[in-house]
Amino acid sequence: MEPKLQSFIPVIQSSNLAKPLKKQDLLTTSFLIDHDRDNELTMYYSPHNEYINHHAKIVIIGITPGWTQMKAAFEQVIDCLPISESSTIEQTLKKAKIAASFSGAMRKNLIDMLDHCGIQNVFHIKSSSYLFSENRDFLHTTSIIKYPVFYQGRNYTGHRPKINHSSLLTSYAYEMFPKELSQIKAPALVIPLGKMVEEVLKNLIKNNKLNDHIYLFNFPHPSGANGHRIKQFTENKQSFISTVLEWAALFSYNT
């Protein structure tokens, strides 16, 4: 299927976007994909989640891209202009994915937890931080709701409204997302970030809509705003290590 970026390139070029991008540059009708007026939700295009690393061994899943990720992805696309050939579009989508992945304190928190689970030992690397740089081919980051969603103009967090209270959110989480995950060869280690993401995954597993991946449930969201992050991780650390070792045995067998 042709990436949506193909159709948005003329819009991006004609909009004369300049860095640093602001919300008024991107949260416009030009990039609006869909909306749910009853729940005050708007969904906008962002290029980074169009790239799928089919050979990933680890999949980290958030609920939906936020403004920061959207901004980083578009700024990367601007740096790649002009874009014409399909191969260049694929390369641009990959660069946008890398640029928009977890950054700042959230990435540091995530790497710390991955290292304490022993992820780096599986790949024989010094730190899980390398998964975000030279060992990026092992990693796929994504969201259960593919494109950025905003509630009353603010990042959607999964709480208001609940996913199953919106047909827009439900269609992406329960129809589009499992199709994406099915494109990644099992067994990958799948890490859902946050209770809302975990709830969706468990429902999909219950209904036999996901491949036989290994799931690291109860993993804390790495956001600094998650005050229970350290306690939750500590309480589940031994379970995480056991799950990683279980996955590692399968990973080694299949490589």
Tab-separated table of C-alpha atoms in Angstrom:
chain	number	residue	atom	x	y	z
A	1	MET	CA	0.000	0.000	0.000
A	2	GLU	CA	1.332	3.422	-0.940
A	3	PRO	CA	2.462	5.478	2.076
A	4	LYS	CA	0.281	8.475	2.919
A	5	LEU	CA	3.426	10.587	2.791
A	6	GLN	CA	3.272	10.344	-0.992
A	7	SER	CA	0.044	12.358	-1.044
A	8	PHE	CA	1.158	14.786	1.658
A	9	ILE	CA	4.456	15.802	0.032
A	10	PRO	CA	2.822	18.488	-2.169
A	11	VAL	CA	0.999	19.842	0.904
A	12	ILE	CA	4.216	19.958	2.931
A	13	GLN	CA	6.080	21.703	0.120
A	14	SER	CA	3.321	24.237	-0.595
A	15	SER	CA	2.925	25.059	3.104
A	16	ASN	CA	6.470	26.491	3.226
A	17	LEU	CA	7.034	24.922	6.632
A	18	ALA	CA	10.100	26.135	8.492
A	19	LYS	CA	11.801	24.843	11.624
A	20	PRO	CA	11.145	25.026	14.480
A	21	LEU	CA	7.601	23.934	13.738
A	22	LYS	CA	4.711	25.137	15.866
A	23	LYS	CA	1.299	23.620	16.466
A	24	GLN	CA	-0.345	26.180	14.210
A	25	ASP	CA	1.840	24.859	11.361
A	26	LEU	CA	0.687	21.235	11.600
A	27	LEU	CA	-2.582	21.045	13.510
A	28	THR	CA	-4.480	22.342	10.497
A	29	THR	CA	-7.106	21.044	8.114
A	30	SER	CA	-4.307	20.309	5.620
A	31	PHE	CA	-3.040	17.482	7.834
A	32	LEU	CA	-6.319	16.486	9.473
A	33	ILE	CA	-7.051	12.780	8.896
A	34	ASP	CA	-10.181	12.243	10.957
A	35	HIS	CA	-12.122	13.470	13.966
A	36	ASP	CA	-14.640	12.375	16.567
A	37	ARG	CA	-16.705	15.458	17.315
A	38	ASP	CA	-18.767	13.777	20.019
A	39	ASN	CA	-15.598	13.065	22.015
A	40	GLU	CA	-13.735	16.239	20.978
A	41	LEU	CA	-10.959	14.227	19.319
A	42	THR	CA	-8.910	15.176	16.272
A	43	MET	CA	-6.409	12.972	14.431
A	44	TYR	CA	-3.619	14.394	12.275
A	45	TYR	CA	-1.153	12.879	9.874
A	46	SER	CA	2.429	12.217	10.974
A	47	PRO	CA	4.883	10.247	8.822
A	48	HIS	CA	6.942	8.289	11.336
A	49	ASN	CA	4.583	5.393	12.125
A	50	GLU	CA	4.254	4.527	8.455
A	51	TYR	CA	7.653	2.851	8.589
A	52	ILE	CA	7.598	-0.758	9.821
A	53	ASN	CA	10.766	-2.633	10.718
A	54	HIS	CA	9.635	-6.118	9.667
A	55	HIS	CA	12.753	-7.774	11.082
A	56	ALA	CA	12.603	-6.173	14.540
A	57	LYS	CA	13.285	-8.324	17.587
A	58	ILE	CA	11.906	-5.818	20.092
A	59	VAL	CA	8.682	-3.832	19.690
A	60	ILE	CA	7.931	-0.947	22.056
A	61	ILE	CA	4.358	0.320	21.933
A	62	GLY	CA	2.879	3.594	23.149
A	63	ILE	CA	-0.728	4.694	22.968
A	64	THR	CA	-0.457	7.409	20.303
A	65	PRO	CA	2.208	9.841	19.078
A	66	GLY	CA	2.200	13.162	20.883
A	67	TRP	CA	2.935	16.624	19.593
A	68	THR	CA	6.680	16.318	20.286
A	69	GLN	CA	6.935	13.171	18.138
A	70	MET	CA	4.817	14.699	15.390
A	71	LYS	CA	6.992	17.823	15.324
A	72	ALA	CA	10.241	15.807	15.180
A	73	ALA	CA	8.918	13.598	12.380
A	74	PHE	CA	7.822	16.523	10.202
A	75	GLU	CA	11.066	18.395	10.779
A	76	GLN	CA	12.969	15.329	9.585
A	77	VAL	CA	10.822	15.180	6.440
A	78	ILE	CA	11.544	18.862	5.775
A	79	ASP	CA	15.263	18.088	5.987
A	80	CYS	CA	14.804	15.371	3.341
A	81	LEU	CA	13.022	17.554	0.784
A	82	PRO	CA	12.776	17.296	-2.168
A	83	ILE	CA	11.423	13.727	-2.185
A	84	SER	CA	10.429	11.986	-5.404
A	85	GLU	CA	11.403	8.350	-5.854
A	86	SER	CA	9.673	5.625	-3.836
A	87	SER	CA	13.004	4.452	-2.419
A	88	THR	CA	13.653	7.969	-1.130
A	89	ILE	CA	10.212	8.033	0.476
A	90	GLU	CA	10.981	4.778	2.299
A	91	GLN	CA	14.293	6.180	3.531
A	92	THR	CA	12.561	9.380	4.651
A	93	LEU	CA	9.936	7.447	6.609
A	94	LYS	CA	12.692	5.482	8.355
A	95	LYS	CA	14.556	8.667	9.248
A	96	ALA	CA	11.326	10.199	10.544
A	97	LYS	CA	10.750	7.111	12.692
A	98	ILE	CA	14.224	7.361	14.221
A	99	ALA	CA	13.889	11.108	14.808
A	100	ALA	CA	10.503	10.754	16.508
A	101	SER	CA	11.305	7.812	18.791
A	102	PHE	CA	11.376	8.282	22.541
A	103	SER	CA	13.769	11.078	23.422
A	104	GLY	CA	15.058	13.045	26.366
A	105	ALA	CA	14.364	11.873	29.922
A	106	MET	CA	11.786	9.353	28.731
A	107	ARG	CA	14.368	7.543	26.605
A	108	LYS	CA	16.867	7.541	29.473
A	109	ASN	CA	14.275	6.033	31.836
A	110	LEU	CA	13.327	3.443	29.243
A	111	ILE	CA	16.951	2.458	28.575
A	112	ASP	CA	17.638	2.125	32.307
A	113	MET	CA	14.731	-0.288	32.687
A	114	LEU	CA	15.651	-2.283	29.592
A	115	ASP	CA	19.216	-2.644	30.870
A	116	HIS	CA	17.981	-3.851	34.260
A	117	CYS	CA	15.954	-6.493	32.399
A	118	GLY	CA	19.111	-7.679	30.617
A	119	ILE	CA	18.080	-6.704	27.080
A	120	GLN	CA	21.629	-5.577	26.234
A	121	ASN	CA	23.008	-9.009	27.125
A	122	VAL	CA	20.770	-10.702	24.557
A	123	PHE	CA	22.296	-8.619	21.762
A	124	HIS	CA	25.828	-8.624	23.217
A	125	ILE	CA	25.907	-4.834	23.347
A	126	LYS	CA	27.088	-2.521	26.116
A	127	SER	CA	23.731	-0.844	26.682
A	128	SER	CA	20.172	-0.869	25.374
A	129	SER	CA	20.852	2.700	24.264
A	130	TYR	CA	22.470	1.193	21.158
A	131	LEU	CA	19.017	0.001	20.076
A	132	PHE	CA	18.269	3.649	19.367
A	133	SER	CA	21.457	4.155	17.340
A	134	GLU	CA	23.778	1.652	15.640
A	135	ASN	CA	21.640	-1.387	16.541
A	136	ARG	CA	18.396	0.243	15.488
A	137	ASP	CA	17.572	-2.643	13.122
A	138	PHE	CA	16.611	-4.747	16.153
A	139	LEU	CA	13.984	-2.222	17.299
A	140	HIS	CA	10.528	-1.197	16.164
A	141	THR	CA	8.644	1.549	18.001
A	142	THR	CA	4.989	2.192	17.323
A	143	SER	CA	1.597	3.117	18.798
A	144	ILE	CA	-1.711	1.298	19.042
A	145	ILE	CA	-3.267	4.427	17.535
A	146	LYS	CA	-1.035	5.085	14.554
A	147	TYR	CA	-1.442	8.822	14.083
A	148	PRO	CA	-1.367	11.672	16.634
A	149	VAL	CA	-4.656	12.171	18.433
A	150	PHE	CA	-5.541	15.272	20.412
A	151	TYR	CA	-8.316	15.730	22.949
A	152	GLN	CA	-9.445	19.359	23.118
A	153	GLY	CA	-6.147	20.274	21.454
A	154	ARG	CA	-3.974	18.422	23.985
A	155	ASN	CA	-2.163	15.084	23.654
A	156	TYR	CA	-4.568	12.166	24.052
A	157	THR	CA	-3.536	10.038	27.057
A	158	GLY	CA	-5.972	7.142	26.790
A	159	HIS	CA	-8.162	8.204	29.671
A	160	ARG	CA	-10.647	10.695	28.275
A	161	PRO	CA	-12.413	9.269	26.447
A	162	LYS	CA	-11.575	5.586	26.890
A	163	ILE	CA	-10.575	3.908	23.643
A	164	ASN	CA	-13.684	1.739	23.520
A	165	HIS	CA	-15.883	4.821	23.868
A	166	SER	CA	-14.769	6.154	20.483
A	167	SER	CA	-15.336	4.349	17.190
A	168	LEU	CA	-12.390	6.286	15.718
A	169	LEU	CA	-9.951	5.084	18.382
A	170	THR	CA	-11.376	1.573	18.415
A	171	SER	CA	-10.917	1.121	14.673
A	172	TYR	CA	-7.230	2.018	14.884
A	173	ALA	CA	-6.462	0.076	18.074
A	174	TYR	CA	-8.379	-3.095	17.276
A	175	GLU	CA	-8.280	-3.241	13.483
A	176	MET	CA	-5.274	-1.362	12.111
A	177	PHE	CA	-2.766	-2.005	14.893
A	178	PRO	CA	-2.953	-5.834	14.873
A	179	LYS	CA	-2.370	-5.757	11.111
A	180	GLU	CA	0.834	-3.816	11.716
A	181	LEU	CA	2.074	-6.134	14.450
A	182	SER	CA	1.336	-9.166	12.272
A	183	GLN	CA	3.944	-7.869	9.805
A	184	ILE	CA	6.724	-8.405	12.358
A	185	LYS	CA	8.062	-11.917	12.485
A	186	ALA	CA	7.411	-13.745	15.764
A	187	PRO	CA	8.726	-14.174	18.334
A	188	ALA	CA	9.547	-10.540	19.036
A	189	LEU	CA	9.645	-9.156	22.562
A	190	VAL	CA	6.665	-6.794	22.737
A	191	ILE	CA	6.729	-4.109	25.441
A	192	PRO	CA	3.480	-2.172	25.984
A	193	LEU	CA	3.923	1.143	27.774
A	194	GLY	CA	1.095	1.914	30.160
A	195	LYS	CA	-2.120	0.262	31.308
A	196	MET	CA	-4.222	1.408	28.365
A	197	VAL	CA	-1.861	-0.135	25.816
A	198	GLU	CA	-1.607	-3.341	27.835
A	199	GLU	CA	-5.388	-3.586	28.056
A	200	VAL	CA	-5.715	-3.383	24.270
A	201	LEU	CA	-3.031	-6.034	23.737
A	202	LYS	CA	-4.664	-8.422	26.208
A	203	ASN	CA	-8.023	-7.996	24.486
A	204	LEU	CA	-6.427	-8.681	21.095
A	205	ILE	CA	-4.674	-11.782	22.446
A	206	LYS	CA	-7.934	-12.978	23.978
A	207	ASN	CA	-9.576	-12.699	20.570
A	208	ASN	CA	-6.673	-14.414	18.764
A	209	LYS	CA	-5.783	-11.314	16.760
A	210	LEU	CA	-2.037	-11.243	17.504
A	211	ASN	CA	0.927	-13.393	16.512
A	212	ASP	CA	2.806	-15.532	19.022
A	213	HIS	CA	5.100	-12.829	20.311
A	214	ILE	CA	6.441	-12.652	23.878
A	215	TYR	CA	4.776	-9.889	25.903
A	216	LEU	CA	6.396	-7.966	28.756
A	217	PHE	CA	3.270	-7.019	30.693
A	218	ASN	CA	3.197	-4.711	33.747
A	219	PHE	CA	6.096	-2.695	32.310
A	220	PRO	CA	5.922	0.910	33.610
A	221	HIS	CA	5.500	3.857	31.318
A	222	PRO	CA	8.906	5.621	31.218
A	223	SER	CA	7.465	9.123	31.472
A	224	GLY	CA	8.920	11.215	34.278
A	225	ALA	CA	5.336	12.105	35.155
A	226	ASN	CA	4.742	8.482	36.159
A	227	GLY	CA	5.486	8.748	39.864
A	228	HIS	CA	4.935	5.030	40.429
A	229	ARG	CA	7.433	4.024	37.734
A	230	ILE	CA	10.303	2.937	39.972
A	231	LYS	CA	8.105	1.097	42.484
A	232	GLN	CA	6.214	-0.744	39.730
A	233	PHE	CA	9.432	-1.746	38.005
A	234	THR	CA	11.062	-2.939	41.208
A	235	GLU	CA	8.046	-5.065	42.139
A	236	ASN	CA	8.017	-6.765	38.729
A	237	LYS	CA	11.738	-6.825	37.945
A	238	GLN	CA	12.293	-10.560	38.496
A	239	SER	CA	9.294	-11.376	36.317
A	240	PHE	CA	10.661	-9.118	33.582
A	241	ILE	CA	14.071	-10.812	33.732
A	242	SER	CA	12.441	-14.256	33.484
A	243	THR	CA	10.350	-13.202	30.495
A	244	VAL	CA	13.405	-11.730	28.745
A	245	LEU	CA	15.327	-14.978	29.300
A	246	GLU	CA	12.387	-16.970	27.915
A	247	TRP	CA	12.305	-14.756	24.840
A	248	ALA	CA	16.095	-14.775	24.507
A	249	ALA	CA	16.093	-18.573	24.225
A	250	LEU	CA	13.625	-18.363	21.324
A	251	PHE	CA	15.503	-15.436	19.817
A	252	SER	CA	18.795	-17.333	19.856
A	253	TYR	CA	17.118	-20.375	18.351
A	254	ASN	CA	15.756	-18.380	15.424
A	255	THR	CA	18.903	-16.409	14.558
